Each structure stands twice: as C-alpha cells, then as structure tokens.
C-alpha positions as a printed NumPy array, in Angstrom:
array([[ -70.922, -176.335,  -63.26 ],
       [ -74.794, -176.57 ,  -62.301],
       [ -76.419, -173.886,  -64.664],
       [ -79.965, -172.246,  -64.123],
       [ -81.636, -171.044,  -67.467],
       [ -84.201, -168.5  ,  -68.051],
       [ -86.648, -171.397,  -68.51 ],
       [ -85.86 , -173.162,  -65.085],
       [ -87.189, -172.215,  -61.625],
       [ -84.279, -171.117,  -59.253],
       [ -83.373, -173.373,  -56.369],
       [ -83.832, -171.407,  -52.812],
       [ -83.202, -172.657,  -49.63 ],
       [ -86.143, -172.827,  -47.159],
       [ -85.925, -170.389,  -44.011],
       [ -88.322, -169.443,  -41.218],
       [ -90.561, -166.637,  -42.182],
       [ -90.291, -165.211,  -38.802],
       [ -86.566, -164.887,  -39.286],
       [ -86.867, -163.326,  -42.568],
       [ -89.423, -160.523,  -41.118],
       [ -87.294, -159.821,  -38.144],
       [ -84.238, -159.262,  -40.657],
       [ -86.326, -157.329,  -43.029],
       [ -87.521, -154.933,  -40.113],
       [ -83.99 , -154.741,  -38.594],
       [ -83.07 , -151.97 ,  -41.402],
       [ -85.71 , -149.681,  -39.888],
       [ -83.511, -149.499,  -36.836],
       [ -80.974, -147.336,  -38.529],
       [ -83.923, -144.503,  -38.565],
       [ -84.715, -144.592,  -34.76 ],
       [ -84.927, -140.943,  -34.665],
       [ -87.419, -140.369,  -37.627],
       [ -89.435, -143.131,  -36.557],
       [ -89.695, -142.064,  -33.038],
       [ -90.929, -138.891,  -34.376],
       [ -93.546, -140.702,  -36.563],
       [ -94.83 , -142.697,  -33.659],
       [ -95.08 , -139.475,  -31.412],
       [ -97.313, -137.942,  -34.225],
       [ -99.348, -141.296,  -34.364],
       [ -99.859, -141.219,  -30.76 ],
       [-101.604, -138.001,  -31.187],
       [-103.725, -138.901,  -34.203],
       [-104.502, -142.39 ,  -32.533],
       [-105.609, -140.299,  -29.291],
       [-107.71 , -137.781,  -31.404],
       [-109.6  , -140.733,  -33.149],
       [-110.446, -142.302,  -29.908],
       [-112.035, -139.027,  -28.491],
       [-114.29 , -138.711,  -31.515],
       [-116.889, -141.264,  -30.084],
       [-116.779, -139.928,  -26.765],
       [-117.398, -136.559,  -27.804],
       [-120.538, -137.799,  -29.952],
       [-121.694, -139.591,  -27.081],
       [-121.585, -136.71 ,  -24.747],
       [-123.237, -134.561,  -27.438],
       [-126.284, -136.831,  -27.623],
       [-126.606, -138.121,  -24.188],
       [-125.733, -134.766,  -22.367],
       [-126.03 , -131.591,  -24.849],
       [-129.167, -132.788,  -26.909],
       [-131.005, -134.046,  -23.846],
       [-130.458, -130.875,  -21.751],
       [-130.719, -129.16 ,  -25.028],
       [-127.463, -127.09 ,  -24.501],
       [-126.685, -125.58 ,  -27.852],
       [-123.845, -123.603,  -26.855],
       [-122.308, -126.68 ,  -25.627],
       [-123.012, -128.573,  -28.858],
       [-121.505, -125.64 ,  -30.753],
       [-118.35 , -125.681,  -28.343],
       [-118.036, -129.459,  -29.009],
       [-118.29 , -128.924,  -32.676],
       [-115.655, -126.202,  -32.673],
       [-113.313, -128.667,  -30.677],
       [-114.216, -131.467,  -32.915],
       [-113.089, -129.375,  -35.949],
       [-109.921, -128.259,  -34.348],
       [-108.972, -132.004,  -33.527],
       [-109.732, -133.132,  -37.001],
       [-107.587, -130.505,  -38.641],
       [-104.781, -131.724,  -36.147],
       [-105.4  , -135.243,  -37.316],
       [-105.188, -134.437,  -40.87 ],
       [-102.03 , -132.391,  -40.666],
       [-100.282, -135.233,  -38.39 ],
       [-101.315, -137.789,  -40.904],
       [ -99.812, -135.667,  -43.886],
       [ -96.4  , -135.186,  -41.936],
       [ -96.051, -138.938,  -40.604],
       [ -96.81 , -140.273,  -44.127],
       [ -94.13 , -137.824,  -45.647],
       [ -91.585, -138.708,  -42.961],
       [ -92.027, -142.583,  -43.219],
       [ -91.994, -142.628,  -47.024],
       [ -88.355, -141.006,  -46.65 ],
       [ -87.439, -143.591,  -44.448],
       [ -88.64 , -146.261,  -46.612],
       [ -86.966, -145.046,  -49.562],
       [ -83.646, -144.903,  -47.579],
       [ -84.029, -148.214,  -46.285],
       [ -84.622, -149.561,  -49.747],
       [ -81.689, -147.619,  -50.931],
       [ -79.55 , -149.389,  -48.266],
       [ -80.748, -152.813,  -49.013],
       [ -80.126, -152.223,  -52.458],
       [ -76.703, -151.054,  -52.017],
       [ -75.893, -153.854,  -49.7  ],
       [ -77.305, -156.353,  -52.261],
       [ -75.269, -154.722,  -55.157],
       [ -71.77 , -154.52 ,  -53.299],
       [ -72.08 , -158.101,  -52.136],
       [ -72.922, -159.292,  -55.487],
       [ -69.767, -157.479,  -56.678],
       [ -67.926, -159.873,  -54.167],
       [ -69.062, -163.268,  -55.736],
       [ -66.866, -165.189,  -57.789],
       [ -67.47 , -165.931,  -61.71 ],
       [ -68.959, -169.341,  -60.599],
       [ -72.09 , -167.371,  -59.367],
       [ -72.493, -165.475,  -62.521],
       [ -71.858, -168.421,  -64.926],
       [ -74.635, -170.431,  -63.306],
       [ -77.602, -168.08 ,  -63.829],
       [ -78.9  , -165.346,  -66.564],
       [ -78.232, -161.895,  -65.808],
       [ -81.568, -161.03 ,  -66.1  ],
       [ -82.446, -163.   ,  -62.792],
       [ -79.962, -161.2  ,  -61.002],
       [ -81.538, -158.054,  -62.008],
       [ -84.925, -159.081,  -61.042],
       [ -83.606, -159.309,  -57.475],
       [ -81.811, -155.905,  -57.136],
       [ -84.584, -154.157,  -58.774],
       [ -88.053, -155.879,  -58.738],
       [ -87.572, -157.767,  -55.373],
       [ -86.172, -154.658,  -53.465],
       [ -89.121, -152.334,  -54.864],
       [ -91.609, -154.998,  -53.58 ],
       [ -90.676, -154.185,  -49.961],
       [ -91.351, -150.503,  -50.191],
       [ -95.007, -150.944,  -49.119],
       [ -94.342, -153.433,  -46.489],
       [ -91.601, -151.597,  -44.746],
       [ -93.719, -148.123,  -44.719],
       [ -97.012, -149.937,  -43.671],
       [ -95.275, -151.509,  -40.628],
       [ -94.749, -148.124,  -39.006],
       [ -97.622, -146.034,  -40.548],
       [-100.449, -148.829,  -40.376],
       [ -99.186, -151.843,  -38.513],
       [ -98.236, -150.047,  -35.415],
       [-101.11 , -147.573,  -35.156],
       [-103.665, -150.267,  -36.165],
       [-102.445, -152.462,  -33.295],
       [-102.693, -149.842,  -31.009],
       [-106.265, -148.735,  -32.2  ],
       [-107.618, -152.116,  -32.025],
       [-106.217, -152.766,  -28.342],
       [-107.523, -149.133,  -27.325],
       [-110.867, -149.418,  -28.705],
       [-111.178, -153.029,  -27.27 ],
       [-110.389, -151.789,  -23.866],
       [-112.665, -148.716,  -24.029],
       [-115.326, -150.998,  -25.315],
       [-114.86 , -153.375,  -22.307],
       [-114.916, -150.65 ,  -19.685],
       [-117.93 , -149.107,  -21.02 ],
       [-119.982, -152.321,  -21.422],
       [-118.045, -155.681,  -21.445],
       [-121.002, -157.702,  -22.273],
       [-121.467, -155.588,  -25.589],
       [-117.868, -155.715,  -26.235],
       [-117.646, -159.427,  -25.75 ],
       [-120.626, -159.547,  -28.324],
       [-118.715, -157.468,  -30.939],
       [-115.507, -159.677,  -30.466],
       [-116.919, -163.186,  -30.493],
       [-115.924, -163.787,  -34.308],
       [-112.148, -162.749,  -33.766],
       [-110.844, -166.533,  -33.345],
       [-112.839, -167.398,  -36.71 ],
       [-110.842, -164.651,  -38.39 ],
       [-107.675, -165.83 ,  -36.776],
       [-107.944, -169.368,  -37.971],
       [-109.101, -168.095,  -41.476],
       [-106.206, -165.91 ,  -41.812],
       [-103.654, -168.701,  -40.682],
       [-104.885, -171.338,  -43.499],
       [-104.851, -168.523,  -46.025],
       [-101.367, -167.555,  -45.343],
       [-100.008, -171.106,  -45.155],
       [-101.276, -171.727,  -48.889],
       [-100.615, -168.397,  -50.229],
       [ -96.896, -168.047,  -49.144],
       [ -95.794, -171.153,  -51.697],
       [ -97.92 , -169.662,  -54.373],
       [ -96.428, -166.524,  -54.153],
       [ -92.762, -168.133,  -53.875],
       [ -93.649, -169.651,  -57.298],
       [ -94.839, -166.471,  -58.765],
       [ -91.496, -164.829,  -57.785],
       [ -89.728, -167.369,  -59.528],
       [ -91.66 , -167.005,  -62.752],
       [ -91.236, -163.475,  -62.495],
       [ -87.373, -164.139,  -62.455],
       [ -87.533, -166.513,  -65.38 ],
       [ -89.368, -164.017,  -67.34 ],
       [ -86.884, -161.174,  -66.676],
       [ -83.72 , -163.564,  -67.525],
       [ -85.304, -164.364,  -70.907],
       [ -86.079, -160.994,  -71.802],
       [ -82.72 , -159.871,  -71.116],
       [ -80.896, -162.869,  -72.536],
       [ -83.229, -162.17 ,  -75.589],
       [ -82.808, -158.481,  -76.042],
       [ -78.949, -159.369,  -75.733],
       [ -78.972, -161.474,  -78.566],
       [ -81.192, -159.848,  -80.801],
       [ -78.796, -159.674,  -83.517],
       [ -78.57 , -163.464,  -83.748],
       [ -82.265, -163.779,  -83.41 ],
       [ -82.91 , -161.498,  -86.363],
       [ -79.898, -163.037,  -88.311],
       [ -81.555, -166.592,  -88.1  ],
       [ -85.116, -165.185,  -88.321],
       [ -86.018, -166.858,  -85.099],
       [ -88.291, -164.308,  -84.056],
       [ -91.037, -166.519,  -84.145],
       [ -89.553, -169.19 ,  -82.045],
       [ -88.446, -166.594,  -79.539],
       [ -92.107, -165.208,  -79.499],
       [ -93.433, -168.603,  -78.682],
       [ -90.898, -169.069,  -75.804],
       [ -91.788, -165.455,  -74.334],
       [ -95.422, -166.392,  -74.862],
       [ -94.93 , -169.54 ,  -72.83 ],
       [ -93.118, -167.882,  -70.025],
       [ -95.709, -164.961,  -69.92 ],
       [ -98.411, -167.472,  -69.734],
       [ -96.746, -169.099,  -66.66 ],
       [ -96.166, -165.84 ,  -65.097],
       [ -99.73 , -165.053,  -65.705],
       [-100.849, -168.394,  -64.147],
       [ -98.855, -168.21 ,  -61.191],
       [ -99.893, -164.67 ,  -60.294],
       [-103.56 , -165.869,  -60.642],
       [-103.349, -168.764,  -58.501],
       [-101.788, -166.631,  -55.708],
       [-104.202, -163.835,  -56.152],
       [-107.016, -166.241,  -55.996],
       [-106.144, -167.14 ,  -52.408],
       [-104.7  , -163.788,  -51.371],
       [-107.943, -162.214,  -52.488],
       [-109.936, -164.375,  -49.61 ],
       [-108.502, -162.047,  -47.143],
       [-110.83 , -159.193,  -47.818],
       [-114.033, -161.184,  -47.774],
       [-113.135, -162.971,  -44.777],
       [-112.739, -159.853,  -42.832],
       [-115.911, -158.663,  -44.205],
       [-117.73 , -161.765,  -43.03 ],
       [-116.606, -161.65 ,  -39.562],
       [-117.074, -157.974,  -39.301],
       [-120.749, -158.146,  -40.437],
       [-121.162, -161.047,  -37.652],
       [-119.761, -159.138,  -35.154],
       [-121.944, -156.135,  -35.783],
       [-124.976, -158.395,  -35.967],
       [-124.128, -159.873,  -32.631],
       [-123.617, -156.822,  -31.029],
       [-127.115, -155.625,  -31.767],
       [-128.701, -158.941,  -31.517],
       [-127.236, -159.349,  -27.847],
       [-127.651, -155.827,  -26.965],
       [-131.364, -155.601,  -27.98 ],
       [-132.511, -159.136,  -27.134],
       [-130.502, -160.098,  -24.203],
       [-129.445, -157.092,  -22.391],
       [-132.258, -154.958,  -23.579],
       [-132.415, -151.405,  -24.991],
       [-133.569, -150.039,  -21.761],
       [-130.246, -150.939,  -20.309],
       [-128.071, -149.255,  -22.902],
       [-128.467, -145.588,  -23.623],
       [-129.053, -144.738,  -27.362],
       [-125.78 , -142.658,  -27.228],
       [-123.927, -145.827,  -25.867],
       [-125.312, -147.797,  -28.678],
       [-124.1  , -145.156,  -31.298],
       [-120.661, -144.855,  -29.42 ],
       [-120.457, -148.665,  -29.694],
       [-121.308, -148.653,  -33.572],
       [-118.609, -146.27 ,  -34.081],
       [-116.292, -148.322,  -31.805],
       [-117.243, -151.342,  -34.019],
       [-116.292, -149.735,  -37.261],
       [-112.885, -148.103,  -35.82 ],
       [-112.307, -151.769,  -34.036],
       [-112.917, -153.651,  -37.286],
       [-111.564, -151.112,  -39.916],
       [-108.006, -151.396,  -38.553],
       [-108.379, -155.289,  -38.37 ],
       [-109.248, -155.214,  -42.011],
       [-105.921, -152.846,  -42.5  ],
       [-104.141, -155.573,  -40.392],
       [-105.321, -158.367,  -42.617],
       [-104.382, -156.218,  -45.708],
       [-100.84 , -155.742,  -44.196],
       [-100.967, -159.61 ,  -43.25 ],
       [-101.618, -160.076,  -46.889],
       [ -99.001, -157.722,  -48.344],
       [ -96.333, -159.164,  -45.817],
       [ -97.217, -162.729,  -47.417],
       [ -97.033, -161.473,  -50.57 ],
       [ -93.787, -159.56 ,  -50.445],
       [ -91.884, -161.827,  -47.76 ],
       [ -91.066, -164.147,  -50.89 ],
       [ -89.103, -160.982,  -52.571],
       [ -87.328, -160.614,  -49.122],
       [ -86.2  , -164.268,  -49.144],
       [ -84.931, -163.973,  -52.432],
       [ -82.791, -160.947,  -51.453],
       [ -81.31 , -162.324,  -48.277],
       [ -80.553, -165.693,  -50.306],
       [ -78.054, -163.996,  -52.196],
       [ -76.966, -161.762,  -49.579],
       [ -76.276, -165.018,  -47.567],
       [ -74.472, -166.671,  -50.451],
       [ -70.805, -166.566,  -49.451],
       [ -68.087, -165.352,  -51.905],
       [ -65.845, -168.342,  -52.667],
       [ -62.869, -165.951,  -53.277],
       [ -62.285, -163.06 ,  -50.567],
       [ -59.197, -161.785,  -48.695],
       [ -57.799, -164.164,  -46.229],
       [ -57.533, -162.679,  -42.441],
       [ -54.214, -161.081,  -42.313],
       [ -53.973, -160.621,  -46.1  ],
       [ -51.231, -158.087,  -47.136],
       [ -50.899, -155.778,  -49.781],
       [ -48.916, -157.091,  -52.728],
       [ -45.819, -154.614,  -53.389],
       [ -45.424, -153.264,  -57.   ],
       [ -44.89 , -156.101,  -59.48 ],
       [ -41.596, -157.446,  -60.81 ],
       [ -43.624, -160.243,  -62.597],
       [ -42.508, -163.783,  -61.457],
       [ -45.061, -166.182,  -61.658],
       [ -44.801, -169.58 ,  -60.404],
       [ -47.322, -172.715,  -60.424],
       [ -46.606, -175.363,  -57.741],
       [ -48.559, -178.533,  -58.356],
       [ -51.432, -176.92 ,  -59.392],
       [ -55.125, -178.875,  -59.769],
       [ -58.362, -177.407,  -60.638],
       [ -61.875, -178.558,  -60.781],
       [ -65.081, -176.856,  -60.655],
       [ -66.976, -177.101,  -57.32 ],
       [ -70.107, -178.829,  -58.637],
       [ -67.618, -181.306,  -60.492],
       [ -64.839, -182.134,  -58.239],
       [ -63.854, -185.382,  -59.713],
       [ -63.366, -183.615,  -63.091],
       [ -60.006, -181.995,  -63.278],
       [ -59.585, -179.045,  -65.605],
       [ -55.891, -178.958,  -64.733],
       [ -53.992, -181.491,  -63.11 ],
       [ -50.506, -181.144,  -61.215],
       [ -49.394, -178.055,  -63.565],
       [ -45.817, -176.833,  -62.596],
       [ -43.99 , -173.921,  -64.168],
       [ -42.062, -170.772,  -63.387],
       [ -42.264, -167.687,  -65.478],
       [ -39.304, -165.198,  -65.213],
       [ -40.091, -161.388,  -64.838],
       [ -40.759, -159.757,  -68.377],
       [ -41.322, -163.092,  -70.25 ],
       [ -44.065, -163.444,  -72.738],
       [ -45.583, -166.948,  -72.515],
       [ -48.085, -168.17 ,  -75.083],
       [ -50.863, -170.873,  -74.288],
       [ -52.151, -173.132,  -77.114],
       [ -54.223, -175.993,  -77.359],
       [ -57.785, -177.147,  -78.155],
       [ -60.583, -175.603,  -76.714],
       [ -61.51 , -176.742,  -73.214],
       [ -57.646, -177.869,  -72.478],
       [ -57.268, -175.291,  -69.592],
       [ -55.638, -172.163,  -70.939],
       [ -58.044, -169.569,  -69.834],
       [ -58.224, -171.534,  -66.371],
       [ -54.38 , -170.998,  -66.012],
       [ -54.892, -167.041,  -66.315],
       [ -58.181, -167.05 ,  -64.189],
       [ -55.923, -168.783,  -61.515],
       [ -53.248, -165.906,  -61.656],
       [ -55.851, -163.615,  -61.181],
       [ -57.464, -165.504,  -58.472],
       [ -60.97 , -165.539,  -60.147],
       [ -61.041, -169.227,  -59.398],
       [ -59.308, -171.042,  -56.376],
       [ -57.358, -174.324,  -57.3  ],
       [ -57.962, -177.166,  -55.007],
       [ -54.453, -178.122,  -54.594],
       [ -50.924, -176.379,  -54.942],
       [ -49.857, -172.806,  -54.954],
       [ -49.955, -169.783,  -57.265],
       [ -46.924, -167.429,  -56.422],
       [ -46.373, -164.012,  -57.737],
       [ -42.906, -162.596,  -56.91 ],
       [ -42.542, -165.194,  -54.195],
       [ -45.945, -164.127,  -52.524],
       [ -48.596, -166.607,  -52.402],
       [ -51.581, -165.148,  -53.63 ],
       [ -54.104, -166.407,  -51.153],
       [ -52.02 , -164.214,  -48.717],
       [ -52.409, -161.098,  -50.472],
       [ -55.491, -158.791,  -50.928],
       [ -57.419, -159.018,  -54.104],
       [ -57.484, -155.395,  -54.768],
       [ -53.617, -155.119,  -54.579],
       [ -53.511, -158.255,  -56.999],
       [ -56.055, -157.355,  -59.508],
       [ -55.155, -153.799,  -59.761],
       [ -51.526, -154.821,  -60.86 ],
       [ -52.973, -156.819,  -63.671],
       [ -54.272, -155.89 ,  -67.275],
       [ -56.781, -158.491,  -68.657],
       [ -58.356, -158.542,  -72.243],
       [ -60.506, -160.982,  -73.692],
       [ -61.945, -161.47 ,  -77.293],
       [ -65.237, -159.886,  -75.989],
       [ -64.191, -156.702,  -74.169],
       [ -66.888, -154.928,  -72.526],
       [ -67.623, -151.36 ,  -73.411],
       [ -69.566, -149.032,  -71.181],
       [ -72.155, -146.296,  -72.325],
       [ -70.393, -143.015,  -71.81 ],
       [ -67.549, -141.132,  -73.851],
       [ -64.449, -142.884,  -75.403],
       [ -62.236, -141.21 ,  -73.014],
       [ -64.51 , -142.684,  -69.964],
       [ -63.954, -145.982,  -71.246],
       [ -60.017, -145.604,  -71.616],
       [ -59.768, -143.964,  -68.39 ],
       [ -61.607, -146.993,  -66.682],
       [ -58.32 , -148.767,  -66.593],
       [ -57.129, -146.18 ,  -64.396],
       [ -59.444, -143.595,  -62.89 ],
       [ -56.565, -141.078,  -62.395],
       [ -55.071, -141.034,  -65.729],
       [ -54.396, -137.81 ,  -67.264],
       [ -55.655, -136.396,  -70.732],
       [ -51.914, -136.885,  -72.131],
       [ -51.67 , -140.407,  -70.736],
       [ -55.151, -141.339,  -72.459],
       [ -53.998, -139.972,  -75.673],
       [ -50.507, -141.729,  -75.369],
       [ -52.229, -144.84 ,  -74.81 ],
       [ -54.566, -144.784,  -77.526],
       [ -51.768, -143.802,  -79.912],
       [ -49.562, -146.685,  -78.836],
       [ -52.332, -149.086,  -79.986],
       [ -53.138, -147.338,  -83.097],
       [ -56.471, -146.094,  -81.886],
       [ -55.965, -142.265,  -81.816],
       [ -56.233, -142.177,  -85.484],
       [ -59.825, -143.244,  -85.614],
       [ -60.901, -141.886,  -82.546],
       [ -59.98 , -138.165,  -84.026],
       [ -61.956, -139.054,  -87.085],
       [ -65.089, -139.456,  -85.029],
       [ -67.168, -136.182,  -85.091],
       [ -66.542, -135.467,  -81.113],
       [ -63.27 , -137.179,  -81.002],
       [ -62.529, -138.411,  -77.472],
       [ -65.644, -137.035,  -76.16 ],
       [ -67.825, -139.339,  -78.683],
       [ -70.439, -140.88 ,  -76.467],
       [ -70.897, -144.789,  -77.43 ],
       [ -73.521, -147.097,  -76.107],
       [ -73.28 , -150.139,  -74.038],
       [ -71.01 , -152.723,  -75.659],
       [ -69.987, -149.898,  -78.121],
       [ -72.653, -150.32 ,  -80.705],
       [ -71.568, -148.025,  -83.48 ],
       [ -68.181, -149.199,  -83.731],
       [ -66.546, -151.824,  -85.562],
       [ -65.414, -154.842,  -83.912],
       [ -61.986, -153.984,  -84.606],
       [ -62.597, -150.544,  -83.331],
       [ -63.92 , -151.953,  -80.001],
       [ -60.724, -154.036,  -79.229],
       [ -58.324, -151.084,  -79.95 ],
       [ -60.179, -149.238,  -77.198],
       [ -59.967, -152.03 ,  -75.219],
       [ -55.955, -152.254,  -75.535],
       [ -55.721, -148.363,  -74.992],
       [ -57.917, -149.137,  -71.468],
       [ -55.476, -151.856,  -70.802],
       [ -52.445, -149.899,  -71.729],
       [ -53.348, -146.825,  -69.623],
       [ -53.447, -149.149,  -66.692],
       [ -50.064, -149.823,  -67.005],
       [ -50.202, -153.347,  -65.673],
       [ -47.658, -155.591,  -63.933],
       [ -48.645, -158.733,  -65.625],
       [ -50.631, -158.591,  -68.906],
       [ -53.195, -161.368,  -69.928],
       [ -54.453, -161.326,  -73.791],
       [ -57.227, -164.1  ,  -74.015],
       [ -57.911, -164.299,  -77.688],
       [ -57.37 , -160.622,  -77.759],
       [ -56.747, -160.222,  -81.453],
       [ -59.157, -162.817,  -82.721],
       [ -61.767, -160.252,  -83.763],
       [ -59.475, -157.78 ,  -85.481],
       [ -58.746, -158.436,  -89.178],
       [ -55.19 , -158.689,  -90.736],
       [ -54.786, -155.085,  -91.489],
       [ -55.987, -154.015,  -88.257],
       [ -53.726, -156.477,  -86.423],
       [ -50.654, -155.093,  -88.455],
       [ -51.482, -151.674,  -87.247],
       [ -51.861, -152.63 ,  -83.421],
       [ -48.99 , -155.208,  -83.375],
       [ -46.515, -152.325,  -82.67 ],
       [ -48.913, -151.101,  -79.92 ],
       [ -49.085, -154.975,  -78.744],
       [ -45.522, -155.059,  -78.643],
       [ -44.778, -151.752,  -76.533],
       [ -47.533, -153.159,  -74.376],
       [ -45.709, -156.46 ,  -73.745],
       [ -42.281, -154.754,  -73.088],
       [ -40.996, -154.927,  -69.745],
       [ -43.986, -156.715,  -68.309],
       [ -44.655, -160.553,  -67.975],
       [ -47.571, -161.61 ,  -70.477],
       [ -49.66 , -164.115,  -70.981],
       [ -51.309, -164.587,  -74.62 ],
       [ -53.75 , -167.289,  -75.337],
       [ -54.313, -167.505,  -79.078],
       [ -55.689, -169.964,  -81.561],
       [ -54.004, -168.036,  -84.322],
       [ -50.448, -169.177,  -84.13 ],
       [ -49.025, -166.006,  -86.26 ],
       [ -49.602, -163.721,  -83.283],
       [ -47.372, -165.468,  -80.867],
       [ -44.129, -166.476,  -83.133],
       [ -42.222, -163.947,  -80.943],
       [ -43.308, -165.428,  -77.504],
       [ -40.453, -166.287,  -75.144],
       [ -41.881, -169.759,  -74.548],
       [ -44.817, -171.415,  -75.997],
       [ -47.019, -173.815,  -73.551],
       [ -48.984, -176.448,  -75.416],
       [ -52.114, -177.436,  -73.009],
       [ -53.725, -180.199,  -73.344],
       [ -55.579, -182.696,  -71.13 ],
       [ -54.957, -180.57 ,  -68.018],
       [ -51.424, -180.118,  -68.376],
       [ -48.612, -178.759,  -70.379],
       [ -47.69 , -181.359,  -72.87 ],
       [ -44.867, -179.243,  -74.725],
       [ -42.885, -175.907,  -73.75 ],
       [ -40.572, -174.286,  -75.566],
       [ -39.868, -171.174,  -78.457],
       [ -41.802, -171.223,  -81.573],
       [ -38.501, -172.777,  -83.454],
       [ -37.807, -175.264,  -80.69 ],
       [ -41.326, -176.644,  -80.654],
       [ -41.324, -176.875,  -84.371],
       [ -38.052, -178.794,  -84.419],
       [ -39.672, -181.346,  -82.024],
       [ -42.413, -182.19 ,  -84.894],
       [ -44.953, -182.826,  -81.906],
       [ -48.327, -181.446,  -81.168],
       [ -47.483, -177.76 ,  -81.713],
       [ -45.722, -178.782,  -85.118],
       [ -49.006, -180.459,  -86.08 ],
       [ -51.171, -177.51 ,  -84.979],
       [ -48.807, -174.954,  -86.655],
       [ -49.008, -177.238,  -90.036],
       [ -52.825, -177.514,  -89.833],
       [ -52.87 , -173.548,  -90.014],
       [ -50.414, -172.878,  -92.678],
       [ -50.721, -175.944,  -94.691]])
C-alpha cells in the first residue's frame, strides 16, 4: 500500500482552474435569496457612488459659476443623505454576506467530513491523520474571503468599472481612452504573475499539510518521544519542516505581492496620460475645469476597483489551491459502498462462510495476503485465529466486516452475500474489539453507550458488571459520570480495555470479533474479565485473534493461518495431537 508520510508532499491530480472556481462558487447558489438582497443593496450603493462625481461637477460648473449658495447647500444636504444611505447599505450587505459565507463553509466542511467517513481503511492507512485535518480545517477556512469577496467585492467592482468606463466614454471619449490605455499592460502582467504563483501556492499548501501531519503525529506519540529522549531529533525534524513551510510561503508571496505594484504603476501611468493628452493634445480650453475634476474622481473610481479586482484575483489564485485539495478528497471514490439494490441484513443467526476468498491490496495486486480460503462457521461457534504476524488473521475478520473487499470469492453471512446487503445493517450487528480500543473524550457512561446509543442506564451497568468493569468505575470519584480525555488518559491500559469490553457488550452483537483484545490486560485482570468474555461469547458467533494461546483453549475450533491460508483446523486437543504447526507454537509458549 502506497503510504504518504508527514515529510513527503502529497500527490494531487491536476484539474482545470476554471472548473475548480465554478464548482466552488456553485455552493453560493444555495443562498439565492440572501445574495439577491445583497445585490439589490449593492446596486443602490453603486448608484450613489456613481452620482457623487456628477454632483461635484454640477456644483462647480453651475452653482459656483452662478454663485448659487442655496443650490450648493441643497446639493450638500442631498450628498450627506446619500452618504449615510451608502454607509448603511454597505454595513447591511457585509453582514448578510458574512452569514452566507459562514453557512457555505459549514456546508463544504460537512460534505467533506461526511464523505471522508465513507472512505475505506486504505485511505486512512495511506496518509497521516494531520494531513486530513489540514484539509477539513485549514483549507476550508481559506475559502472564506474568496467566497465573501466574490459577491461583496467582485460583482460591485466589476459593475463600478463598467459604469465608470461608460460614463467617461459618454462625457469625453478621448479623455476616457487616454485613461484606459494602460489596461492591456495590466492584463498581460496579471496573466504572467498568475501562471507562476499558482504552482507556488500549491507547493505551500503541501508544505502546510506536511507540517500539520508531523505535529499531529508528534503530539500523538509524545510518550514515546520522551521515553526515548528523542526531543532533539523531533525538534530538528520540526525545524526542517517549518523552514520548508516558510520558504514555500516566501516563494509564493514574492510573486503574489507584485500584483499591487503592477496595478499602482498602470494606475499612475493612466493618470499621467489623462492629463498629458487632456492638456497637450485636446487642450485645457476644450475641457471644463469641472469636467477635469470629475474625470480625476472617475479615474480614482475606475482604478480603485481595478486594484480591488487584482487583489481578489491574487486572493483567488492563493486560495484556489485549497479548493483543489478539498475537491480532491471529495472526488476520491469510496471503495466500499452499498451496491445498487442492496438490502437490509436481517437479525443474525451467525453463520459465516468463505468461498474461495483471495485478497490483495489494490496497489500490490500480485502479492496475495489470502489465497483461496474456504471455511464454514456454524452459528454460535467460537473460532480462534492464530499464526505468525502478517499471516492474514486480521484480514479475515476485516473481510467479514467488509472493511476491505476480496478480489476473488464470496463472503456469506446466514446465506447472504455481504456485498448485497447495506453496510449499516451489516456492521451494526457486529462487535469489534482490538488491542488499542479508542476511547473518546467524555464521560465513562457516554463511552459505554457508544456501543448502542439508545442503551438504558440499567443496560450500561449490566454490561459493565458482566466484564468486571463496574467495580473500578464505582471507585472513581464520579462513577459513570467521570470525564475522561481522548484515548482514556488517566486510566490504566487494563481499565481502558474493560471499558471497551463493556461498550461491546452493551451493543449485543450478532457476530463478535476480538482482535488481540486481551493482549494489554495483565493476568489478574484477565482472570477477572474472562467470565465476562465467556458471557459475551455465549450464543453468538465469535472470532478471536490471539498470540497468547492460553486465552483460546476453549474455542470450538482453532485455525492456524500461515502463507495466506488455513494450514490446520481443529480444537485445542485435536491440534496438539497432530503435533504440527499449532503444537510447535504452543510448546514454544509453554516450554
């Protein structure tokens, strides 16, 4: 399986930027009403801003020339009212758009998170958790300004530029053309900058992901780091990743920051051409002072949104790489999904059959983990799987739960081919325990109830009692209301396992899978919980993977797995009598 570590840049398929941009903005269509209100308000504020230079031109060319004081006062009062309306409209539209943007980010993040939950184990096995978190949190947050500015800045600035250009052309097309001569220079410069900076921002996002991945991994393994006094080594690795992150950011910013100077230069050149052509070529006598002043205002009104548009373009170029990373995961197809027409699996009796099962990981199709495996398990049987590490024991139980898909053969439960039933109806009837059972932050009660969310208080206590967890829980200061942190910090390894047993017990599974579930429990605790395990096994089909052979003597059958197949099968006594692989394994442990 191809694995991406925290120090290796993630691979990402290339997509057209246009498609990514359109897909990103499509989320805004869910809020058409709110955006329509924002656009109406913007239409009013743009109209007010367009009128301002005309009011100034009229005041100078008419009221001042005619010494009309009353007219000036009336114009001033009207301008003040328009200004207040402009401020109110601007504040309202910004507030509305902020609400829309946050809801869009919420929708994108929920869609991304829900899709990630459907992905197979292979997706999570192949990359650090921190890199997934970087996409859910950091990359989604990066879209906020782009989505908001696309309505509050892009649309009004485009409209302003068009309106100002039209007004200038109508009033004096020669002055207008003089002011707009530098636009082609700006367009060419922006294109050249964008082509370079987009790739640099892609590198920056990958370095950010590497840094997040390493920090998450480092903090998760802090006990190991401190145990081996490896702080200096991890600090050096962290420093190297931070340095790469810093350099990638500076490389991108170095190019991105040239947007602003390019706009300023073309703006200044355009202003120079306006006055040069207006004075030297057209002549001052042919253009009124009020018109010159109005054009000066319009020049600012034209180039200011041009600068905003260039900044938006820069922002879009910066953050479109985040959108590409988000959609890259959303477009990752789940390998294990409900097939069309999948049916609900009825309540389990517990018969399990493997028919000619072969399995290999998708990136290593020629290396078979399992090869032509066949067996039938009767309802209520307890099957133990033993064998060397990497023999395929865990793969067998993962195929029963359909966490992976066999490349050949069929897995049947109660005669139902598991590919033909819904995943929820299959997995909800299974209880799975591993040697590293994850406990969530919250109360002990919540962690036990996680096995079945509608479990009553009596059922929770009954399950905890059955696996000998009730006694230690009641010794805690707040009993079942005791709050534990992630992974159960503060509890012993054995206590965590007992809580995991209780969680499995309360779910009342039809098929039980114990994957090295007692390996972390000491001998004393194992004796306490063995009665609970026996109760858990009673009446349901169970699969036990164990290296400690003392825990599986009571199994109905023991499968010795090696070289991708079942080498021996039988009860504990039968396999010892064979004096084969199981006998040798048993003797090595109890010699």
